[in-house]
Coordinates of C-alpha atoms and ligand atoms in Angstrom, one line a residue:
X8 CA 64.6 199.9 -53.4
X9 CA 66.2 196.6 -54.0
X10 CA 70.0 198.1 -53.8
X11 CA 73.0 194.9 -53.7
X12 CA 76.3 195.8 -52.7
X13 CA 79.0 196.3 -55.3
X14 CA 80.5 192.6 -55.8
X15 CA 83.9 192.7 -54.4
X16 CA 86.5 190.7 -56.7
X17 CA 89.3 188.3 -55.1
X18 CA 91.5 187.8 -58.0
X19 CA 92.5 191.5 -57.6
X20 CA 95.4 191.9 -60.3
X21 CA 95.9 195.0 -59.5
X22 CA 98.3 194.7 -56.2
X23 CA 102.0 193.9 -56.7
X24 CA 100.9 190.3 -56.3
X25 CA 98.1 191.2 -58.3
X26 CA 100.0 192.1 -60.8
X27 CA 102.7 189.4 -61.0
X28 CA 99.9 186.7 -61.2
X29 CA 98.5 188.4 -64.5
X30 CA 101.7 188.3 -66.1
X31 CA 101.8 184.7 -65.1
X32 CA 98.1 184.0 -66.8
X33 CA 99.1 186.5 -69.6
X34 CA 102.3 184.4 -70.5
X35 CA 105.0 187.1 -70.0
X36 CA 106.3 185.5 -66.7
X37 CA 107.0 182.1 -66.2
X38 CA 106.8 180.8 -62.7
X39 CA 107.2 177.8 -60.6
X40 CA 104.1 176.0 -60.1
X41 CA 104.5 176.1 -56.2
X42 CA 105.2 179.7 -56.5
X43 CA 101.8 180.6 -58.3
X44 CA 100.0 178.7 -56.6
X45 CA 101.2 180.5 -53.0
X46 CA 100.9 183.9 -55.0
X47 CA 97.3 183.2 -56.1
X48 CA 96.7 182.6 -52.1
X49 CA 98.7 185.9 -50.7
X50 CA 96.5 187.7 -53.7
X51 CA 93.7 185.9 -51.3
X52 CA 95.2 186.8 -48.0
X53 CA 95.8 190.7 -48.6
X54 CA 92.3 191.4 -49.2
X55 CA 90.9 189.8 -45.5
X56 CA 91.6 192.8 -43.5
X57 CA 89.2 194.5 -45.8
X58 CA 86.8 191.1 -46.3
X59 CA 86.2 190.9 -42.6
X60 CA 86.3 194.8 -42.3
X61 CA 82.8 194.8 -44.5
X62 CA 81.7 191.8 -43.5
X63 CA 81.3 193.4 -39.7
X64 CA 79.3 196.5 -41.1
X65 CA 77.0 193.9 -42.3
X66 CA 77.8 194.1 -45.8
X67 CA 77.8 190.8 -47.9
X68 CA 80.7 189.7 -49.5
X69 CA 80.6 188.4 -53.1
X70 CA 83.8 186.6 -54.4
X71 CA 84.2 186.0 -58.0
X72 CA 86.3 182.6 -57.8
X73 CA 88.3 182.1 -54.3
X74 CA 90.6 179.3 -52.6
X75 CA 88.8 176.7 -54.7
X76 CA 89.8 177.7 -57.7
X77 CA 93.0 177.8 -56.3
X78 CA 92.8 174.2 -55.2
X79 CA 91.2 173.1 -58.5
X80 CA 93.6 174.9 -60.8
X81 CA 96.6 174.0 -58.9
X82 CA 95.8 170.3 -58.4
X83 CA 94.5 169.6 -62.2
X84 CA 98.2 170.1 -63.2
X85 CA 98.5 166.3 -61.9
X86 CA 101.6 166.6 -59.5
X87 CA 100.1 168.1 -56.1
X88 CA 97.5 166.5 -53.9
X89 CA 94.8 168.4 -52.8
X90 CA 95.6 168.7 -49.2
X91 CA 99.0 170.1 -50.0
X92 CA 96.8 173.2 -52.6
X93 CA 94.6 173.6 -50.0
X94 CA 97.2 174.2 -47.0
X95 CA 98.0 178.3 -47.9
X96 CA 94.2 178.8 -47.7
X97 CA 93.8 177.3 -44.3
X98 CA 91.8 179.9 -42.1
X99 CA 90.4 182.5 -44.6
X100 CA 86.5 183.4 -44.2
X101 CA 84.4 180.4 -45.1
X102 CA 82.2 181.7 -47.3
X103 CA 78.3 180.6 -46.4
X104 CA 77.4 179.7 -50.1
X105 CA 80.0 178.6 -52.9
X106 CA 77.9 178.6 -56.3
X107 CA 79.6 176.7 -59.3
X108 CA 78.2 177.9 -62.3
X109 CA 78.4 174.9 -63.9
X110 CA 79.1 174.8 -68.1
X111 CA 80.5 172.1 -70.5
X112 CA 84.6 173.0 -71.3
X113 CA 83.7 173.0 -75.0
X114 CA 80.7 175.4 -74.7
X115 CA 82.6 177.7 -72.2
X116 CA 85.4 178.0 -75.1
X117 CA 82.9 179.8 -77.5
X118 CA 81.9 182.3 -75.2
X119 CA 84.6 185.8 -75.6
X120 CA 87.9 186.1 -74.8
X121 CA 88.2 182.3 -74.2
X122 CA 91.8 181.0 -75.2
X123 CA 93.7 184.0 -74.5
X124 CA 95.4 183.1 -71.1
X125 CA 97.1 180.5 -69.3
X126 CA 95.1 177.7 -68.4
X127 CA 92.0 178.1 -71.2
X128 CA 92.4 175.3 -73.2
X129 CA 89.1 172.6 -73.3
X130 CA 91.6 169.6 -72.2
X131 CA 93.1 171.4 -69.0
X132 CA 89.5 172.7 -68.5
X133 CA 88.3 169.3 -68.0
X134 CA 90.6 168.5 -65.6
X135 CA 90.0 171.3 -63.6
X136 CA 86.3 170.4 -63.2
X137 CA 87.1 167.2 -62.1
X138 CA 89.4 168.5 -59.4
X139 CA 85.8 170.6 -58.3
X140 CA 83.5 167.6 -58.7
X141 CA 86.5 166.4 -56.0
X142 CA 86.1 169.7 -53.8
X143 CA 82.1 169.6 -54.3
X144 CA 82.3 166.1 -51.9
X145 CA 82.7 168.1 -48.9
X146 CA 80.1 168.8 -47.2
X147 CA 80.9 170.8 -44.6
X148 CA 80.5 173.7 -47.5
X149 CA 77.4 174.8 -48.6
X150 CA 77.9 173.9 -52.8
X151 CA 75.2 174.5 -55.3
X152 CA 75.7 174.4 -58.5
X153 CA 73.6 176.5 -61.0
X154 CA 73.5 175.7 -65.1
X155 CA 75.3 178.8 -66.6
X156 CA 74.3 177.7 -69.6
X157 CA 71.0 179.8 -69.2
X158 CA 70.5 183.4 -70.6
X159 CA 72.4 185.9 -68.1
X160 CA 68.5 187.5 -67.1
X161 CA 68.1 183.6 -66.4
X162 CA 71.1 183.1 -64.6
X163 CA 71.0 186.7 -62.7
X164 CA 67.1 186.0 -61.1
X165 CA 68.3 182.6 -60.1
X166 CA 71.4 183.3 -58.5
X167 CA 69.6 186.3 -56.6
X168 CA 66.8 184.0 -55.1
X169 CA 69.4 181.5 -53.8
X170 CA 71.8 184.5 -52.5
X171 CA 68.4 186.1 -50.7
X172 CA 67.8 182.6 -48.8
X173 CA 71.3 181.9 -48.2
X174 CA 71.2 185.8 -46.9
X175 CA 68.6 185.1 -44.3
X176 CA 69.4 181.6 -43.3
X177 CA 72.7 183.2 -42.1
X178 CA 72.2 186.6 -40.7
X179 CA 73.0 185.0 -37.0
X180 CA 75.6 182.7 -37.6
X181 CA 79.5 183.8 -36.7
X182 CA 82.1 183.9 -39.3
X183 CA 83.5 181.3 -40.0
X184 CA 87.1 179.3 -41.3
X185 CA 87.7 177.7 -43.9
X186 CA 88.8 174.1 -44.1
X187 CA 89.7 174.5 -40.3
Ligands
ATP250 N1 74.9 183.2 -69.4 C1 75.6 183.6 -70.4 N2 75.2 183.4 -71.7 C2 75.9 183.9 -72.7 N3 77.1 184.5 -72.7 C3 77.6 184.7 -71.4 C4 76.9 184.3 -70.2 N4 77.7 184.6 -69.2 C5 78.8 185.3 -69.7 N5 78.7 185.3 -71.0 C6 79.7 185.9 -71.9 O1 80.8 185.0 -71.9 C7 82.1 185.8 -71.9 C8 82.9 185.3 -70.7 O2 82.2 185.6 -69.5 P1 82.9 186.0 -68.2 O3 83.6 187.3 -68.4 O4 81.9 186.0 -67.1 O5 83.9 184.9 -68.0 P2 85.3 184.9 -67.4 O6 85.3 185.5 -66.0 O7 86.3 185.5 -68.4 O8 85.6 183.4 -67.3 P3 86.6 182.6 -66.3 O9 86.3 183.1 -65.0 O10 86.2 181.2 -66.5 O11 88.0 182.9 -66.9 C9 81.7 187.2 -71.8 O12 81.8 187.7 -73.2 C10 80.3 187.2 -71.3 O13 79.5 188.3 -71.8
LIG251 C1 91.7 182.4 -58.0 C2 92.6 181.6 -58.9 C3 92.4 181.6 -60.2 N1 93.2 180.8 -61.0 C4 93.1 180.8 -62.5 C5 91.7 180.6 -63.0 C6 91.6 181.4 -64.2 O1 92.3 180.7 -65.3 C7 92.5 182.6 -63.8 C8 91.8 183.8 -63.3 O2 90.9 184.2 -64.3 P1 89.7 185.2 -64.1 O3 89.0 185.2 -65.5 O4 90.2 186.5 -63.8 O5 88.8 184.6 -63.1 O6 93.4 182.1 -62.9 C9 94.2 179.9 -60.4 O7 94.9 179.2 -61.1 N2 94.3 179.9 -59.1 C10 93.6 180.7 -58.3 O8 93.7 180.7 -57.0
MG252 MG1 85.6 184.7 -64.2

């Protein structure tokens, strides 16, 4: 039987840290922007012991957004420099694919609940994908970016095949650190 593992979500709002970052997005809190920014990476940070835990039974990790959207998000608000937003993230598990599912600011805000939180407007949007066009030029990471634009049946067979490959190409290879 063809059985995946149970994704396993980063931006877990569900710690303290968790939780103070989704009164941030929800606009109850206000924070500092260098604040945020550090909480969004501790959020990252708490959750290794258990990443590397699975990861050494053999177990593949899926990530739904990770330090780049920390560095993308961070660095689109025009006053930090990418090196500085990617600093807190030093060391954590490089992950051995990073897929961008790639869709146009405008069309993303007509899909559900888009507009609600911090951050989901089509003009801050923008900038954030230009901050990843920025992150996608290094390529010491394995980018690829898929067109989400597709139907999710689409999406889903697509994003499996390239996970499979990446799978096997990568069954020997150590763990490794990112951005180090
Ligand atoms: N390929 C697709 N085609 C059409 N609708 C989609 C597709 N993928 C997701 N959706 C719908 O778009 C909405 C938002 O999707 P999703 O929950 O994945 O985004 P999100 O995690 O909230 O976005 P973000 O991470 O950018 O904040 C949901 O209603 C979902 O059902
Ligand atoms: C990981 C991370 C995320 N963000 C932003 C990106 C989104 O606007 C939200 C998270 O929303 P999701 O629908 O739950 O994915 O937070 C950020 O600013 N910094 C980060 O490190
Ligand atoms: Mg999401």
């Amino acid at each position: 039987m063809d059985r995946a593992p149970p994704p396993q979500p980063v931006t877990d709002r569900t710690t303290e840290i968790g939780q103070l970052i989704s009164s941030y997005l929800g606009r109850e809190k206000n924070l500092e922007d260098h604040t945020i920014h550090l909480l969004f990476s501790a959020n990252r940070w708490e959750h290794v012991p258990m990443m590397k835990e699975k990861l050494q039974q053999g177990i593949t990790v899926v990530v739904d957004r990770y330090a780049f959207s920390g560095v993308a998000f961070t660095s689109a608000k025009g006053n930090f420099g990418l090196d500085w937003c990617k600093q807190p993230d030093v060391g954590l598990p490089k992950p051995d694919l990073i897929l961008f599912l790639q869709l146009n600011p405008e069309a993303a805000a007509e899909r559900g609940n888009f507009g609600q939180e911090r951050y989901e407007t089509s003009s801050f949007q923008e900038k954030v994908l230009q901050c990843f066009y920025c992150l996608m030029e290094d390529k010491t990471l394995n980018w690829k970016t898929v067109d989400a634009s597709k139907s999710i049946e689409d999406l889903h067979r697509e994003i499996k095949s390239i996970a499979k490959e990446t799978m096997q190409e990568v069954q020997n290879k150590p763990l490794g650190e990112l951005w180090k």
